[in-house]
Coordinates of C-alpha atoms and ligand atoms in Angstrom, one line a residue:
M1379 CA 20.7 -56.9 -11.3
A1380 CA 21.1 -59.8 -13.3
G1381 CA 23.0 -63.2 -12.1
A1382 CA 26.5 -63.5 -12.4
K1383 CA 27.8 -64.1 -15.5
N1384 CA 31.4 -65.5 -14.2
S1385 CA 29.3 -67.7 -12.0
S1386 CA 26.7 -68.8 -14.5
L1387 CA 29.8 -70.0 -16.9
A1388 CA 30.9 -72.3 -14.4
I1389 CA 28.1 -73.7 -12.5
I1390 CA 26.1 -74.3 -16.0
V1391 CA 29.5 -76.6 -17.0
A1392 CA 29.3 -77.9 -13.7
A1393 CA 25.6 -79.1 -14.0
A1394 CA 27.3 -81.5 -17.2
L1395 CA 29.3 -83.4 -14.2
A1396 CA 26.3 -85.4 -13.5
E1397 CA 24.1 -87.9 -15.3
D1398 CA 21.0 -85.8 -14.5
R1399 CA 19.0 -82.7 -14.8
S1400 CA 19.5 -79.3 -13.0
V1401 CA 17.9 -76.2 -13.2
I1402 CA 19.7 -72.7 -12.7
E1403 CA 18.3 -69.8 -11.7
N1404 CA 19.3 -66.1 -12.2
V1405 CA 21.3 -67.0 -15.1
P1406 CA 22.3 -63.6 -17.5
H1407 CA 21.0 -63.5 -21.0
C1408 CA 24.2 -62.7 -22.7
R1409 CA 26.0 -64.0 -25.1
D1410 CA 28.5 -65.9 -23.3
V1411 CA 26.1 -67.9 -22.2
Q1412 CA 24.8 -68.8 -25.1
T1413 CA 27.6 -69.5 -26.4
L1414 CA 28.6 -71.7 -24.0
L1415 CA 24.9 -73.5 -24.2
E1416 CA 25.9 -73.8 -28.2
I1417 CA 29.3 -75.6 -27.4
L1418 CA 27.8 -77.9 -24.7
R1419 CA 24.6 -78.9 -27.0
T1420 CA 27.1 -80.3 -29.6
L1421 CA 28.4 -82.4 -27.0
G1422 CA 24.9 -83.8 -26.3
V1423 CA 23.9 -81.6 -23.5
G1424 CA 20.7 -80.5 -23.6
A1425 CA 20.1 -76.8 -23.0
E1426 CA 16.9 -75.1 -22.7
W1427 CA 15.5 -71.6 -21.4
T1428 CA 12.3 -72.4 -19.0
G1429 CA 11.5 -69.3 -18.0
P1430 CA 12.8 -65.8 -18.1
D1431 CA 16.4 -66.5 -16.2
R1432 CA 15.7 -70.3 -15.5
L1433 CA 18.0 -72.6 -17.5
E1434 CA 17.4 -76.3 -17.5
V1435 CA 20.6 -78.6 -18.3
D1436 CA 20.1 -81.8 -18.9
A1437 CA 22.9 -84.0 -19.2
R1438 CA 21.8 -87.5 -19.4
R1439 CA 23.3 -88.2 -22.9
L1440 CA 26.5 -86.3 -22.7
T1441 CA 28.6 -88.2 -25.4
G1442 CA 31.0 -85.9 -27.1
H1443 CA 34.4 -85.4 -25.9
T1444 CA 35.4 -82.4 -28.3
A1445 CA 34.5 -79.0 -28.0
P1446 CA 34.0 -77.2 -31.6
H1447 CA 36.8 -75.0 -32.4
D1448 CA 34.9 -71.5 -33.7
L1449 CA 32.6 -71.3 -30.9
S1450 CA 35.2 -72.2 -28.0
R1451 CA 37.7 -69.7 -29.5
Q1452 CA 35.4 -66.9 -28.8
M1453 CA 35.2 -67.3 -24.4
R1454 CA 37.7 -68.4 -22.1
A1455 CA 35.2 -70.0 -20.0
S1456 CA 35.2 -72.7 -23.0
F1457 CA 38.0 -74.4 -21.1
Y1458 CA 36.0 -75.2 -18.2
V1459 CA 34.4 -77.9 -20.8
A1460 CA 37.8 -79.7 -20.0
G1461 CA 38.0 -80.3 -16.7
M1462 CA 33.9 -81.4 -17.1
L1463 CA 34.8 -83.9 -19.9
L1464 CA 37.8 -85.2 -17.8
A1465 CA 36.1 -85.7 -14.6
R1466 CA 32.7 -87.3 -16.7
L1467 CA 34.3 -89.2 -19.6
G1468 CA 38.1 -89.1 -19.1
R1469 CA 38.8 -87.5 -21.9
A1470 CA 38.4 -84.0 -23.4
E1471 CA 39.8 -82.6 -26.6
V1472 CA 39.0 -78.4 -26.1
P1473 CA 40.4 -75.5 -28.1
L1474 CA 42.8 -73.2 -26.4
P1475 CA 40.7 -70.6 -26.0
G1476 CA 40.5 -67.1 -26.6
G1477 CA 38.3 -64.3 -25.2
C1478 CA 38.7 -60.7 -24.6
V1479 CA 42.5 -59.0 -25.5
I1480 CA 43.0 -58.3 -22.1
G1481 CA 46.3 -60.1 -21.8
S1482 CA 47.9 -63.5 -22.9
R1483 CA 45.7 -65.4 -20.6
P1484 CA 47.7 -68.9 -21.1
V1485 CA 45.8 -72.1 -19.9
D1486 CA 48.8 -73.4 -18.6
F1487 CA 48.2 -73.3 -14.7
H1488 CA 44.9 -75.4 -15.5
I1489 CA 46.8 -78.0 -17.9
R1490 CA 49.7 -78.3 -14.9
G1491 CA 47.0 -79.1 -12.2
F1492 CA 45.1 -81.6 -14.8
E1493 CA 48.3 -83.5 -15.1
A1494 CA 48.6 -83.4 -11.6
L1495 CA 45.4 -85.1 -10.9
G1496 CA 46.9 -87.9 -13.8
T1497 CA 46.1 -86.4 -17.3
R1498 CA 48.4 -87.3 -20.1
V1499 CA 48.1 -84.1 -21.9
A1500 CA 49.1 -82.9 -25.7
T1501 CA 48.3 -79.9 -27.5
E1502 CA 48.3 -79.9 -31.0
H1503 CA 46.5 -77.8 -33.8
G1504 CA 45.4 -75.4 -31.3
Y1505 CA 43.4 -78.0 -29.2
F1506 CA 44.5 -79.4 -25.6
K1507 CA 44.1 -83.1 -25.7
G1508 CA 43.8 -84.8 -22.4
Q1509 CA 43.1 -88.3 -21.3
A1510 CA 43.0 -90.0 -17.8
D1511 CA 41.3 -93.5 -17.5
Q1512 CA 41.1 -92.8 -13.7
L1513 CA 41.8 -89.2 -12.3
R1514 CA 43.4 -89.3 -8.8
P1515 CA 43.5 -86.9 -6.3
A1516 CA 46.3 -84.4 -6.0
T1517 CA 47.7 -81.6 -4.2
Y1518 CA 47.9 -78.5 -6.2
Y1519 CA 49.3 -75.1 -6.1
V1520 CA 47.9 -72.8 -8.2
P1521 CA 50.9 -70.9 -9.3
R1522 CA 49.0 -67.2 -9.1
S1523 CA 45.8 -66.6 -7.9
S1524 CA 43.8 -67.5 -10.6
M1525 CA 39.7 -67.9 -10.7
G1526 CA 39.6 -70.1 -14.0
T1527 CA 42.1 -72.7 -12.9
T1528 CA 40.7 -73.0 -9.5
I1529 CA 37.1 -73.5 -10.9
N1530 CA 38.2 -76.3 -13.6
L1531 CA 40.1 -78.1 -11.1
M1532 CA 37.2 -77.9 -9.0
L1533 CA 35.0 -79.6 -11.8
A1534 CA 38.1 -82.2 -12.6
A1535 CA 38.4 -83.4 -8.9
S1536 CA 34.3 -83.5 -8.5
R1537 CA 33.9 -87.3 -9.4
T1538 CA 37.3 -88.4 -7.7
A1539 CA 36.8 -90.4 -4.9
D1540 CA 39.5 -88.9 -1.7
V1541 CA 40.4 -85.6 -1.0
T1542 CA 42.3 -83.3 -3.8
V1543 CA 43.7 -80.4 -2.2
L1544 CA 43.8 -76.5 -4.2
Q1545 CA 46.5 -74.2 -2.4
N1546 CA 46.6 -70.9 -3.4
A1547 CA 43.0 -71.0 -4.6
A1548 CA 41.1 -67.9 -6.1
R1549 CA 38.9 -66.5 -3.6
E1550 CA 36.1 -65.0 -5.5
P1551 CA 32.6 -65.1 -4.5
E1552 CA 32.3 -66.9 -8.4
V1553 CA 34.3 -69.7 -7.0
V1554 CA 32.1 -70.2 -3.2
D1555 CA 29.1 -69.7 -5.7
T1556 CA 30.4 -73.0 -8.0
A1557 CA 31.7 -74.8 -4.7
V1558 CA 27.9 -74.4 -3.4
F1559 CA 26.6 -76.1 -6.2
L1560 CA 29.0 -78.7 -6.2
S1561 CA 28.4 -79.2 -3.0
L1562 CA 24.5 -79.8 -3.3
M1563 CA 25.2 -82.2 -6.3
G1564 CA 27.1 -84.2 -4.0
A1565 CA 30.9 -83.4 -3.8
R1566 CA 32.3 -82.4 -0.7
V1567 CA 33.7 -78.6 -1.3
R1568 CA 35.2 -77.5 1.5
G1569 CA 37.3 -73.8 1.7
A1570 CA 35.9 -71.9 -0.9
G1571 CA 36.8 -68.2 -0.5
T1572 CA 39.9 -69.1 1.4
S1573 CA 43.1 -69.9 -0.3
T1574 CA 42.9 -73.3 0.7
V1575 CA 39.9 -75.6 -1.4
T1576 CA 39.4 -79.2 -0.9
V1577 CA 37.4 -81.4 -3.1
E1578 CA 36.5 -85.2 -2.0
G1579 CA 34.5 -86.3 -5.2
T1580 CA 31.7 -88.7 -5.9
Q1581 CA 30.9 -90.4 -9.3
A1582 CA 27.1 -90.1 -7.7
L1583 CA 26.4 -86.5 -8.6
R1584 CA 23.1 -85.7 -9.1
G1585 CA 21.2 -82.7 -10.8
V1586 CA 20.2 -79.8 -8.3
T1587 CA 18.1 -76.9 -8.5
Y1588 CA 20.5 -73.9 -7.7
T1589 CA 19.8 -69.9 -7.8
V1590 CA 23.0 -67.8 -9.2
I1591 CA 24.3 -64.8 -7.2
P1592 CA 24.4 -61.6 -8.2
D1593 CA 26.5 -60.1 -10.8
R1594 CA 29.2 -57.9 -8.6
I1595 CA 30.4 -56.9 -12.1
E1596 CA 27.8 -55.4 -13.4
A1597 CA 26.2 -54.0 -10.3
G1598 CA 29.9 -52.5 -9.7
T1599 CA 29.5 -50.8 -13.4
Y1600 CA 26.0 -49.2 -12.7
L1601 CA 27.5 -47.7 -8.9
I1602 CA 30.3 -45.9 -11.1
A1603 CA 28.1 -45.2 -14.0
A1604 CA 25.7 -43.1 -11.5
A1605 CA 29.1 -41.4 -9.9
A1606 CA 30.2 -41.0 -13.1
T1607 CA 26.8 -39.0 -14.2
R1608 CA 26.9 -37.1 -10.7
G1609 CA 23.4 -39.4 -10.2
D1610 CA 22.0 -40.9 -7.5
V1611 CA 20.8 -44.4 -8.2
L1612 CA 19.8 -47.2 -5.7
V1613 CA 21.5 -50.7 -7.3
E1614 CA 19.1 -53.5 -5.7
D1615 CA 19.8 -57.3 -5.4
L1616 CA 23.5 -56.9 -5.1
I1617 CA 25.6 -58.5 -2.0
S1618 CA 27.0 -55.5 -0.9
E1619 CA 30.5 -57.2 0.3
H1620 CA 31.3 -58.1 -3.4
V1621 CA 31.9 -55.2 -4.0
T1622 CA 33.4 -53.5 -0.6
A1623 CA 36.8 -52.4 -2.4
L1624 CA 34.9 -50.6 -5.0
L1625 CA 32.7 -49.0 -2.6
T1626 CA 35.8 -47.9 -0.5
K1627 CA 37.4 -46.0 -3.5
L1628 CA 34.0 -44.5 -4.8
G1629 CA 33.7 -43.0 -1.3
D1630 CA 37.4 -42.0 -1.2
A1631 CA 36.9 -39.8 -4.4
G1632 CA 33.9 -38.2 -2.5
V1633 CA 30.9 -40.2 -3.6
T1634 CA 28.1 -40.8 -1.0
V1635 CA 27.8 -44.1 -0.5
E1636 CA 25.1 -45.9 1.7
S1637 CA 24.8 -49.5 1.8
G1638 CA 21.5 -50.8 3.3
P1639 CA 19.1 -54.0 3.3
S1640 CA 17.6 -52.9 0.0
G1641 CA 21.0 -52.6 -1.7
V1642 CA 23.4 -49.9 -2.3
R1643 CA 22.8 -46.1 -3.0
V1644 CA 25.5 -43.6 -4.6
K1645 CA 25.0 -40.2 -4.9
V1646 CA 27.3 -37.0 -5.4
D1647 CA 27.0 -33.9 -3.7
G1648 CA 30.1 -32.4 -4.0
E1649 CA 32.9 -32.6 -6.8
L1650 CA 34.4 -35.5 -6.6
R1651 CA 38.3 -36.1 -5.8
P1652 CA 41.2 -37.9 -8.0
V1653 CA 42.3 -41.4 -6.5
D1654 CA 44.7 -43.9 -7.0
V1655 CA 43.8 -47.7 -7.6
D1656 CA 45.3 -50.8 -7.3
T1657 CA 43.6 -53.7 -9.7
A1658 CA 43.8 -57.0 -7.2
P1659 CA 42.1 -60.6 -6.8
Y1660 CA 39.6 -60.9 -4.3
P1661 CA 38.5 -59.1 -2.2
G1662 CA 40.8 -56.8 -3.7
F1663 CA 39.6 -54.3 -6.6
A1664 CA 38.2 -55.9 -9.5
T1665 CA 40.7 -55.9 -12.5
D1666 CA 36.9 -56.1 -14.5
L1667 CA 36.1 -52.6 -12.9
H1668 CA 39.2 -51.0 -14.0
P1669 CA 38.2 -49.7 -17.5
Q1670 CA 35.0 -48.4 -16.1
F1671 CA 36.2 -46.4 -13.0
A1672 CA 39.1 -44.8 -15.5
A1673 CA 36.2 -43.5 -17.6
M1674 CA 34.9 -42.0 -14.5
L1675 CA 38.3 -40.4 -13.3
A1676 CA 38.6 -39.2 -16.6
A1677 CA 36.6 -36.5 -15.8
V1678 CA 37.5 -35.4 -12.1
P1679 CA 39.8 -33.0 -12.3
G1680 CA 43.4 -34.0 -10.8
R1681 CA 45.8 -36.8 -11.0
S1682 CA 44.6 -40.2 -10.5
A1683 CA 46.1 -43.9 -11.2
I1684 CA 45.1 -47.0 -11.4
R1685 CA 48.0 -50.2 -11.7
E1686 CA 46.8 -53.0 -13.3
T1687 CA 48.2 -56.3 -11.7
I1688 CA 46.4 -58.7 -13.1
F1689 CA 46.1 -58.4 -17.0
E1690 CA 48.7 -56.6 -19.1
R1691 CA 46.9 -55.7 -22.3
R1692 CA 43.8 -54.2 -19.8
F1693 CA 44.7 -50.8 -21.5
G1694 CA 42.6 -51.1 -24.7
Y1695 CA 40.4 -48.9 -23.4
V1696 CA 42.6 -45.6 -23.1
D1697 CA 43.1 -44.8 -26.9
E1698 CA 38.9 -44.9 -27.2
L1699 CA 38.5 -42.6 -24.2
R1700 CA 41.3 -40.4 -25.5
R1701 CA 38.8 -39.5 -28.4
M1702 CA 36.5 -38.5 -26.1
G1703 CA 39.5 -35.9 -24.9
A1704 CA 40.3 -37.8 -22.3
D1705 CA 44.4 -37.3 -20.6
I1706 CA 45.2 -41.2 -20.0
R1707 CA 48.8 -41.8 -20.1
V1708 CA 49.8 -45.7 -19.4
D1709 CA 53.1 -46.0 -17.8
G1710 CA 54.2 -49.3 -17.3
D1711 CA 51.2 -51.4 -15.8
T1712 CA 49.9 -48.2 -14.7
A1713 CA 47.1 -45.5 -16.3
I1714 CA 48.2 -42.1 -15.4
I1715 CA 44.9 -40.1 -15.5
T1716 CA 44.7 -36.1 -15.6
G1717 CA 41.3 -35.5 -15.2
V1718 CA 39.3 -33.3 -18.0
Q1719 CA 36.4 -31.0 -16.6
R1720 CA 34.1 -32.7 -19.3
L1721 CA 34.5 -35.6 -22.1
S1722 CA 33.1 -34.7 -25.5
G1723 CA 30.8 -37.4 -27.2
A1724 CA 32.8 -39.0 -29.9
P1725 CA 32.8 -42.6 -32.3
V1726 CA 34.3 -45.2 -30.0
E1727 CA 35.0 -48.8 -30.5
A1728 CA 34.4 -51.4 -27.3
V1729 CA 37.3 -53.0 -27.7
D1730 CA 36.1 -55.9 -25.2
I1731 CA 33.4 -56.6 -22.1
R1732 CA 34.4 -53.7 -19.9
A1733 CA 36.1 -51.9 -22.3
G1734 CA 33.1 -51.4 -23.8
A1735 CA 31.3 -50.5 -20.6
A1736 CA 33.9 -48.1 -19.8
M1737 CA 32.7 -46.1 -23.2
V1738 CA 29.3 -46.9 -21.8
I1739 CA 29.8 -44.8 -18.9
A1740 CA 32.0 -42.0 -20.3
G1741 CA 29.2 -41.5 -23.2
L1742 CA 26.7 -41.2 -20.5
A1743 CA 29.0 -38.3 -18.5
A1744 CA 30.2 -36.7 -21.6
Q1745 CA 28.9 -33.6 -23.6
G1746 CA 27.2 -34.2 -26.9
E1747 CA 26.3 -37.9 -28.4
T1748 CA 28.9 -41.0 -28.2
Q1749 CA 28.6 -43.7 -30.8
I1750 CA 30.2 -47.2 -29.7
S1751 CA 30.9 -49.5 -32.4
N1752 CA 31.7 -53.0 -31.8
V1753 CA 28.8 -53.4 -29.0
E1754 CA 29.1 -57.4 -29.7
N1755 CA 31.3 -57.0 -27.4
L1756 CA 29.0 -55.5 -24.6
D1757 CA 26.5 -58.2 -25.3
R1758 CA 29.0 -60.9 -24.2
G1759 CA 29.1 -59.7 -20.7
Y1760 CA 25.8 -57.6 -20.1
D1761 CA 22.1 -58.4 -19.9
R1762 CA 19.6 -55.7 -21.1
L1763 CA 21.8 -53.4 -20.7
E1764 CA 20.1 -50.3 -22.8
E1765 CA 16.8 -51.4 -20.9
K1766 CA 18.5 -51.1 -17.8
L1767 CA 20.2 -47.9 -18.7
T1768 CA 16.7 -46.1 -20.2
G1769 CA 15.3 -47.0 -16.9
L1770 CA 17.2 -44.4 -15.2
G1771 CA 17.0 -41.7 -17.6
A1772 CA 20.1 -42.3 -19.9
T1773 CA 19.1 -41.6 -23.6
V1774 CA 20.4 -44.9 -25.1
R1775 CA 19.7 -46.6 -28.6
R1776 CA 21.0 -49.8 -30.2
V1777 CA 21.5 -48.6 -33.9
R1778 CA 22.5 -51.8 -35.5
G1779 CA 23.9 -55.2 -34.1
Ligands
UD1_1949 C1 38.2 -64.7 -14.3 C2 37.4 -64.2 -15.3 C3 37.5 -62.7 -15.6 C4 38.4 -61.9 -14.7 C5 39.6 -62.6 -14.3 C6 40.5 -62.2 -12.9 C7 35.9 -65.5 -15.9 C8 35.1 -66.2 -17.5 N1 36.5 -64.8 -16.4 O1 39.3 -64.6 -15.6 O2 36.3 -62.0 -15.9 O3 39.1 -60.9 -15.0 O4 38.7 -64.0 -13.8 O5 39.2 -61.5 -11.8 O6 35.6 -66.0 -15.2 N2 47.0 -67.4 -15.9 C9 48.1 -67.8 -16.2 N3 47.7 -69.0 -16.4 C10 46.7 -69.8 -16.4 C11 45.5 -69.2 -15.7 C12 46.1 -67.8 -16.1 O7 48.8 -67.2 -16.3 O8 46.9 -70.7 -16.9 C13 47.1 -65.5 -15.0 C14 46.1 -64.7 -16.1 O9 47.0 -64.5 -17.3 C15 45.9 -63.5 -15.3 C16 46.0 -64.3 -14.0 O10 46.6 -65.6 -14.0 O11 47.3 -62.9 -15.3 C17 44.4 -64.3 -13.4 O12 44.0 -65.0 -14.3 P1 42.4 -65.9 -13.9 O13 42.1 -65.4 -12.6 O14 42.6 -67.4 -14.3 O15 41.5 -65.0 -14.9 P2 40.2 -65.9 -15.7 O16 39.8 -67.0 -14.9 O17 41.0 -66.5 -17.2

């Protein structure tokens, strides 16, 4: 598996907190990473690939405090640049982010946290503008479990002496990964992975060499693809505890799951059964695996339901799966799936990253050919997707783009 996209995005920005160079290993080649690197370069940060998955980030000449509009709008993680710039330069002008169209996805929790740390904030012309001569430590209650807010405030607090406390912090592995990286740089971060994270910052952050954790969402996507195609696949290089909720649901659906030192193997011997799933913050069932799981359940006869509790507009995949013969109805926050015997290949669109992954899974399981347009969305989050699927025996071809 590739390194985690969502860790990499946070850690690359974290590297720019030090007036130094860092080497980050196991960084996935996906478009969101490339876009972030372009944003950082406009601020004076050097970023070069020095190996197949190794990135060197040189932040000794960071001087810019204004992130470019068009690039930043493309992805929500660009907003991490705000936390980093406030910590490093005391000044940040960063566009309010865009990203996947899966909900309103505001950044109000981030902004309120920056204010708690002593930032004067204005939002004008689509930009967040923050200024703080000296950030001060604070205790901040994250209003609702939010990975982005937790990470952004860890970044912002990482150069501030004394202890900042984040309550109701997100517990995702990517938060822990970022916290480990910051600790190696010299900040004292405690409690990451629990709901209270403390950060004792220092101006003397230094560059480090670090390896990003494996991508649990990418791994989960392949595990679901294996089940949906009634295959037998071993996914190596993943941390199986990171996908426990998924493995439990796959087991409930009748998939044979074997976790061992070499990875997680899934295979399907008999008939699959319908299941009900609620997405939830980690360690719950990841919202980023919801569309893929729906694609699998669409061809499991019987009635399944997926309740989405994180992003209200996660259901963009539903109309596309219907084109392939799926019987799915959205009732409030829940997709009600009446599984059919077999989906049929059709032209569909990757409306966002994970919806795109759902189309790939549905297409692999369906009878006939499926053409997926807007594959740029898949490229945002998946590293060498066609190559990996081809290696598993799928017939996948990039026609254009
Ligand atoms: C990150 C991941 C995304 C994943 C999500 C949930 C990255 C780049 N993206 O997104 O893939 O699906 O975690 O695991 O790492 N919210 C607010 N105000 C805020 C911030 C969040 O209302 O200021 C809401 C969101 O709309 C959402 C919920 O809080 O309903 C959780 O969002 P959050 O965990 O922050 O998601 P992201 O960090 O954007």
